[in-house]
CSV table of N, CA and C in Angstrom, one decimal:
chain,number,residue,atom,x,y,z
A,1,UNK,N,-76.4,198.5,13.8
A,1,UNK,CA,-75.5,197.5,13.1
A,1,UNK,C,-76.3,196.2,13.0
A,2,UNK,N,-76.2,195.9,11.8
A,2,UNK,CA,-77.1,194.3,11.3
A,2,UNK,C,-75.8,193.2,12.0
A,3,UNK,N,-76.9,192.1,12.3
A,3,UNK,CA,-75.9,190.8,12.4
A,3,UNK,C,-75.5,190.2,11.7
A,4,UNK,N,-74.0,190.0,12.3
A,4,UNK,CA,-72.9,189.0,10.4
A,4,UNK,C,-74.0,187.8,10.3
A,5,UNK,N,-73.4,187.7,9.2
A,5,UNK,CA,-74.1,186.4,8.4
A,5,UNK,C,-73.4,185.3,9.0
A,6,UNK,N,-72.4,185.4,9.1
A,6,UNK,CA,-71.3,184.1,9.7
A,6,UNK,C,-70.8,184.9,11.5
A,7,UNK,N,-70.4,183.8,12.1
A,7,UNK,CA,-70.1,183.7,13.5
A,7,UNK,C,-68.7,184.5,13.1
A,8,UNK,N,-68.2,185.3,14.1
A,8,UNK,CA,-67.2,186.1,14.3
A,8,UNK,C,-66.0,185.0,14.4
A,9,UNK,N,-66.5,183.7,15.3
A,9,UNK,CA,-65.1,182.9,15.1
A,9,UNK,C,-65.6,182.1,14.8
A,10,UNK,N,-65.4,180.9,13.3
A,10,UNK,CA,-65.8,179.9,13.0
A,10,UNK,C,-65.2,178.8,13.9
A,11,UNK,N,-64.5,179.1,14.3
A,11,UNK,CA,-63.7,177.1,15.2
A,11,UNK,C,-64.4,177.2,16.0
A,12,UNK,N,-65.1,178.6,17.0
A,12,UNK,CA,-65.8,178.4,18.3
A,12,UNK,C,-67.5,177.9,17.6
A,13,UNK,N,-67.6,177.9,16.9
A,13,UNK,CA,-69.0,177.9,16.1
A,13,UNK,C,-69.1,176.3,15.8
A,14,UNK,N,-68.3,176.2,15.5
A,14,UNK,CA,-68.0,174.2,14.9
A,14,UNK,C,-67.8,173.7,15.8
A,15,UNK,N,-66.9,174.1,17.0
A,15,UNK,CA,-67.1,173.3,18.0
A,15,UNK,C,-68.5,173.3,19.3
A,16,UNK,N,-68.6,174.1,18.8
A,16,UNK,CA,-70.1,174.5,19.5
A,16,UNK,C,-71.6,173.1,18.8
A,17,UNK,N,-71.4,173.0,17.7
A,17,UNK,CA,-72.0,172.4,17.0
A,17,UNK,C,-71.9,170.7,17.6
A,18,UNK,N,-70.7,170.3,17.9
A,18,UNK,CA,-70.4,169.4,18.1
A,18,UNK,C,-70.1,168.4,19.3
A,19,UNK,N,-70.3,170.0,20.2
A,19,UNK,CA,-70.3,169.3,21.5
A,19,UNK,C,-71.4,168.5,22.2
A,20,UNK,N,-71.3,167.3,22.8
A,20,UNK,CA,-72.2,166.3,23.2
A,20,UNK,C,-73.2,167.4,24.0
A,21,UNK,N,-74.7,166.9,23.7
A,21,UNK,CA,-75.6,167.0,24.4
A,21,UNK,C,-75.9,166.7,25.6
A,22,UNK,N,-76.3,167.0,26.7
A,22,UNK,CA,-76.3,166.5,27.7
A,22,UNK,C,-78.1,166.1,28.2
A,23,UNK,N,-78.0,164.6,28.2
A,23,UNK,CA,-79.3,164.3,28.3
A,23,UNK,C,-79.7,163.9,29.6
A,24,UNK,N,-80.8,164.1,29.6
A,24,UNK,CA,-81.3,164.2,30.7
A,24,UNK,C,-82.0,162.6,31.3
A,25,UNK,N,-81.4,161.9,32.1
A,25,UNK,CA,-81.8,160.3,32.0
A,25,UNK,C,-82.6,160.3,33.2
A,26,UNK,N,-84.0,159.7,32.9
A,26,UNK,CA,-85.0,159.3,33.3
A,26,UNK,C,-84.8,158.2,34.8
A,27,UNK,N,-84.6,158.9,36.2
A,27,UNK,CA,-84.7,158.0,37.1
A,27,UNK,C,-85.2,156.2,36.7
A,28,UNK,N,-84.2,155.4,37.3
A,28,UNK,CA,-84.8,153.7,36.7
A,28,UNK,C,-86.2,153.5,37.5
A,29,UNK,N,-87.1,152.5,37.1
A,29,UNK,CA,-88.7,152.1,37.6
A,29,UNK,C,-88.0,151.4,38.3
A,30,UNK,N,-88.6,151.0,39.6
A,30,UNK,CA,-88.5,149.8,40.0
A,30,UNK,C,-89.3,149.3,40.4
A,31,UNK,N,-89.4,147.9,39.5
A,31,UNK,CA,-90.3,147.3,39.3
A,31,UNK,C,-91.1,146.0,40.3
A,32,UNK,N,-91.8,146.0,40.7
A,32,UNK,CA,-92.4,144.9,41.8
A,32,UNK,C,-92.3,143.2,41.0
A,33,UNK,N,-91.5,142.6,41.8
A,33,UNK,CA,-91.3,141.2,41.2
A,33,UNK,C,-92.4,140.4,41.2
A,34,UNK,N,-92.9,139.8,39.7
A,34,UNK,CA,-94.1,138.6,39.9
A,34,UNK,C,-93.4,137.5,40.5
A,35,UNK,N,-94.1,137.6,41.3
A,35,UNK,CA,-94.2,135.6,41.4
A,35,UNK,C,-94.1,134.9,40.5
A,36,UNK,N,-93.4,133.4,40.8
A,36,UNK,CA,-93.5,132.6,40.1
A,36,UNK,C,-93.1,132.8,38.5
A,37,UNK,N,-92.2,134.1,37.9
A,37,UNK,CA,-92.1,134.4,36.7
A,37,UNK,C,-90.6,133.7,36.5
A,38,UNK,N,-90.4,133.3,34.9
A,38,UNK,CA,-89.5,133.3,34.5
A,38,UNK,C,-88.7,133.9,34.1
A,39,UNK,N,-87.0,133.8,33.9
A,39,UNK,CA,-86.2,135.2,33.6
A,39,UNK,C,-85.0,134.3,32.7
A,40,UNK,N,-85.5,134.9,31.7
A,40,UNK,CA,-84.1,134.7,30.3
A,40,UNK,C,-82.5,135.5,31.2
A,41,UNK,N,-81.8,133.9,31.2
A,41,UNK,CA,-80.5,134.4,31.5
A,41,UNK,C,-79.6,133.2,30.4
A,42,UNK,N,-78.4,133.9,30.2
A,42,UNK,CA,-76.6,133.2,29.9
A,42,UNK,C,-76.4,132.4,31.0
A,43,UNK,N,-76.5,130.9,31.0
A,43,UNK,CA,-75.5,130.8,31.9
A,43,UNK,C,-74.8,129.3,31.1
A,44,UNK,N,-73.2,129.2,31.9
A,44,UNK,CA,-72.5,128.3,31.1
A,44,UNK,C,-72.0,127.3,32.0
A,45,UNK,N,-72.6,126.4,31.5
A,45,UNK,CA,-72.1,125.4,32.0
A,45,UNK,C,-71.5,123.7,31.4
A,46,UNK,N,-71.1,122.8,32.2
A,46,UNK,CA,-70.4,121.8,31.4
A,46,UNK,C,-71.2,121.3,30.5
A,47,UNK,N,-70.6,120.9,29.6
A,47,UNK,CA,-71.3,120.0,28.4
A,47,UNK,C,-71.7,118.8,29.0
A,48,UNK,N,-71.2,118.2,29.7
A,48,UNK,CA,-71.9,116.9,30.4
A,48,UNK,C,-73.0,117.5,31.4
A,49,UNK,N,-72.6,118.5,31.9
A,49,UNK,CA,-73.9,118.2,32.5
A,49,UNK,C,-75.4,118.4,31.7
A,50,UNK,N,-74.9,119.5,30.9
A,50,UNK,CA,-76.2,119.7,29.9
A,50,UNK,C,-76.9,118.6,29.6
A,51,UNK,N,-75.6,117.5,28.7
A,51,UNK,CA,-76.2,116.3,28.0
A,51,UNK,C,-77.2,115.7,29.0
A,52,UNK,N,-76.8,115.8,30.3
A,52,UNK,CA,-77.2,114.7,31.7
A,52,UNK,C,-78.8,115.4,31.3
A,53,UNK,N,-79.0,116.3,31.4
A,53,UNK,CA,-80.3,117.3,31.7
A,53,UNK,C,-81.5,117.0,30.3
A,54,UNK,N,-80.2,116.8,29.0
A,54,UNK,CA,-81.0,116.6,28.1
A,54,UNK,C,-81.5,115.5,27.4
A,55,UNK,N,-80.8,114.2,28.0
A,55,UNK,CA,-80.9,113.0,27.6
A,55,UNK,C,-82.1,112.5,28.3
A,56,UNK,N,-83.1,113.4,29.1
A,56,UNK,CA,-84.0,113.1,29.5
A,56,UNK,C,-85.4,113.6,28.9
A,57,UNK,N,-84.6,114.3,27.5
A,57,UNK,CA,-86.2,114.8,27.0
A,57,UNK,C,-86.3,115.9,27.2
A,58,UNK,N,-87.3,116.7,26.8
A,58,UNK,CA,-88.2,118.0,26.9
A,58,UNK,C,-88.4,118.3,28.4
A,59,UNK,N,-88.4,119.1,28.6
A,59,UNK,CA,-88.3,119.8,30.2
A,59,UNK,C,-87.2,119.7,30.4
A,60,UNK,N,-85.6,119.5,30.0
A,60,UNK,CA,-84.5,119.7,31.1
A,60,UNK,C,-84.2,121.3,31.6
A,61,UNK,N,-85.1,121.6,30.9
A,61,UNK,CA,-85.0,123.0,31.8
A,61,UNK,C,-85.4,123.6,33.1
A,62,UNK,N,-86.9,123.1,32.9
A,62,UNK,CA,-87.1,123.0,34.3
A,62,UNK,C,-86.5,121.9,34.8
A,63,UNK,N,-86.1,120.4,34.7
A,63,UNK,CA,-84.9,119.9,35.4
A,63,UNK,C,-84.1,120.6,36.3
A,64,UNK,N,-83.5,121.5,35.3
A,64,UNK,CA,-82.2,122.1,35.9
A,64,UNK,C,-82.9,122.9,36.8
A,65,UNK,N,-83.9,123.6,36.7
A,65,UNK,CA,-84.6,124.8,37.9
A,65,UNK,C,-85.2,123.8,38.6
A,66,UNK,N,-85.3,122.7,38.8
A,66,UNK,CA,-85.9,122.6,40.0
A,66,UNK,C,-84.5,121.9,40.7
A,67,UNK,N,-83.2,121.2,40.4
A,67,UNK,CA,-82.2,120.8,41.0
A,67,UNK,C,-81.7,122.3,41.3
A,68,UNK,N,-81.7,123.5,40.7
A,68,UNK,CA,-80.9,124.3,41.8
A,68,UNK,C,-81.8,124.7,42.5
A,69,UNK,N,-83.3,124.9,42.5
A,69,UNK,CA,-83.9,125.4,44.0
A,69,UNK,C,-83.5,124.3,44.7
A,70,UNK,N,-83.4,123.2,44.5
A,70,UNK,CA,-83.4,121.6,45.5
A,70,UNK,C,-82.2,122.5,46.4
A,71,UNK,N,-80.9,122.7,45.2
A,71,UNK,CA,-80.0,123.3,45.8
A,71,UNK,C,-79.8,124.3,46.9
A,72,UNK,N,-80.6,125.5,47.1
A,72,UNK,CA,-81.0,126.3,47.7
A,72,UNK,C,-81.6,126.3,49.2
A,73,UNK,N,-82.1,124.9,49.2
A,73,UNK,CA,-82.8,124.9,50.3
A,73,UNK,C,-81.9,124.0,51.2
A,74,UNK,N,-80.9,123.3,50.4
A,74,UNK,CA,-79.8,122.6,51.2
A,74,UNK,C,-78.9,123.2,52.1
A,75,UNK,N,-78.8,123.1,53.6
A,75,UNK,CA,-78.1,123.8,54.4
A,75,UNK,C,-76.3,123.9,53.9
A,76,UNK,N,-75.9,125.1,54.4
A,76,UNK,CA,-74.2,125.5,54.3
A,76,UNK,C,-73.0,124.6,55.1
C-alpha cells in the first residue's frame, strides 16, 4: 500500500505544525569582572539633584560616581 498524499487526520497535522519548538538555551557565561570598568545603567533620580551635579560642568558624572563610592565607604 502507497502512502496518502494527505495526513489521515488534518487537525492532528496542523496542530503538529504549530506546536512551539522547544529550544535548547545555551548555559549563561560567566563572565570575569574588569576592573575599574564602566556600566550603562537607568537610574532616577531628583531633578535637583541632577541640576546640583550639572551646574558644575562636564564630568557630573563622574561627580556623581565618585559621591556615591564617597558613600560606600561611610560607616552604617
Amino acid at each position: 500500500m502507497a502512502t496518502p498524499r494527505r495526513p489521515s487526520n488534518p487537525k492532528d497535522a496542523a496542530e503538529a505544525l504549530f506546536k512551539p519548538a522547544k529550544k535548547v538555551t545555551a548555559p549563561a557565561v560567566e563572565r570575569p569582572a574588569i576592573p575599574n570598568t564602566k556600566e550603562l545603567v537607568s537610574l532616577k533620580i531628583d531633578s535637583d539633584v541632577l541640576a546640583h551635579f550639572q551646574a558644575g560642568g562636564q564630568g557630573w558624572q563622574e561627580r556623581i560616581n565618585d559621591t556615591l563610592r564617597a558613600a560606600m565607604n561611610v560607616p552604617n
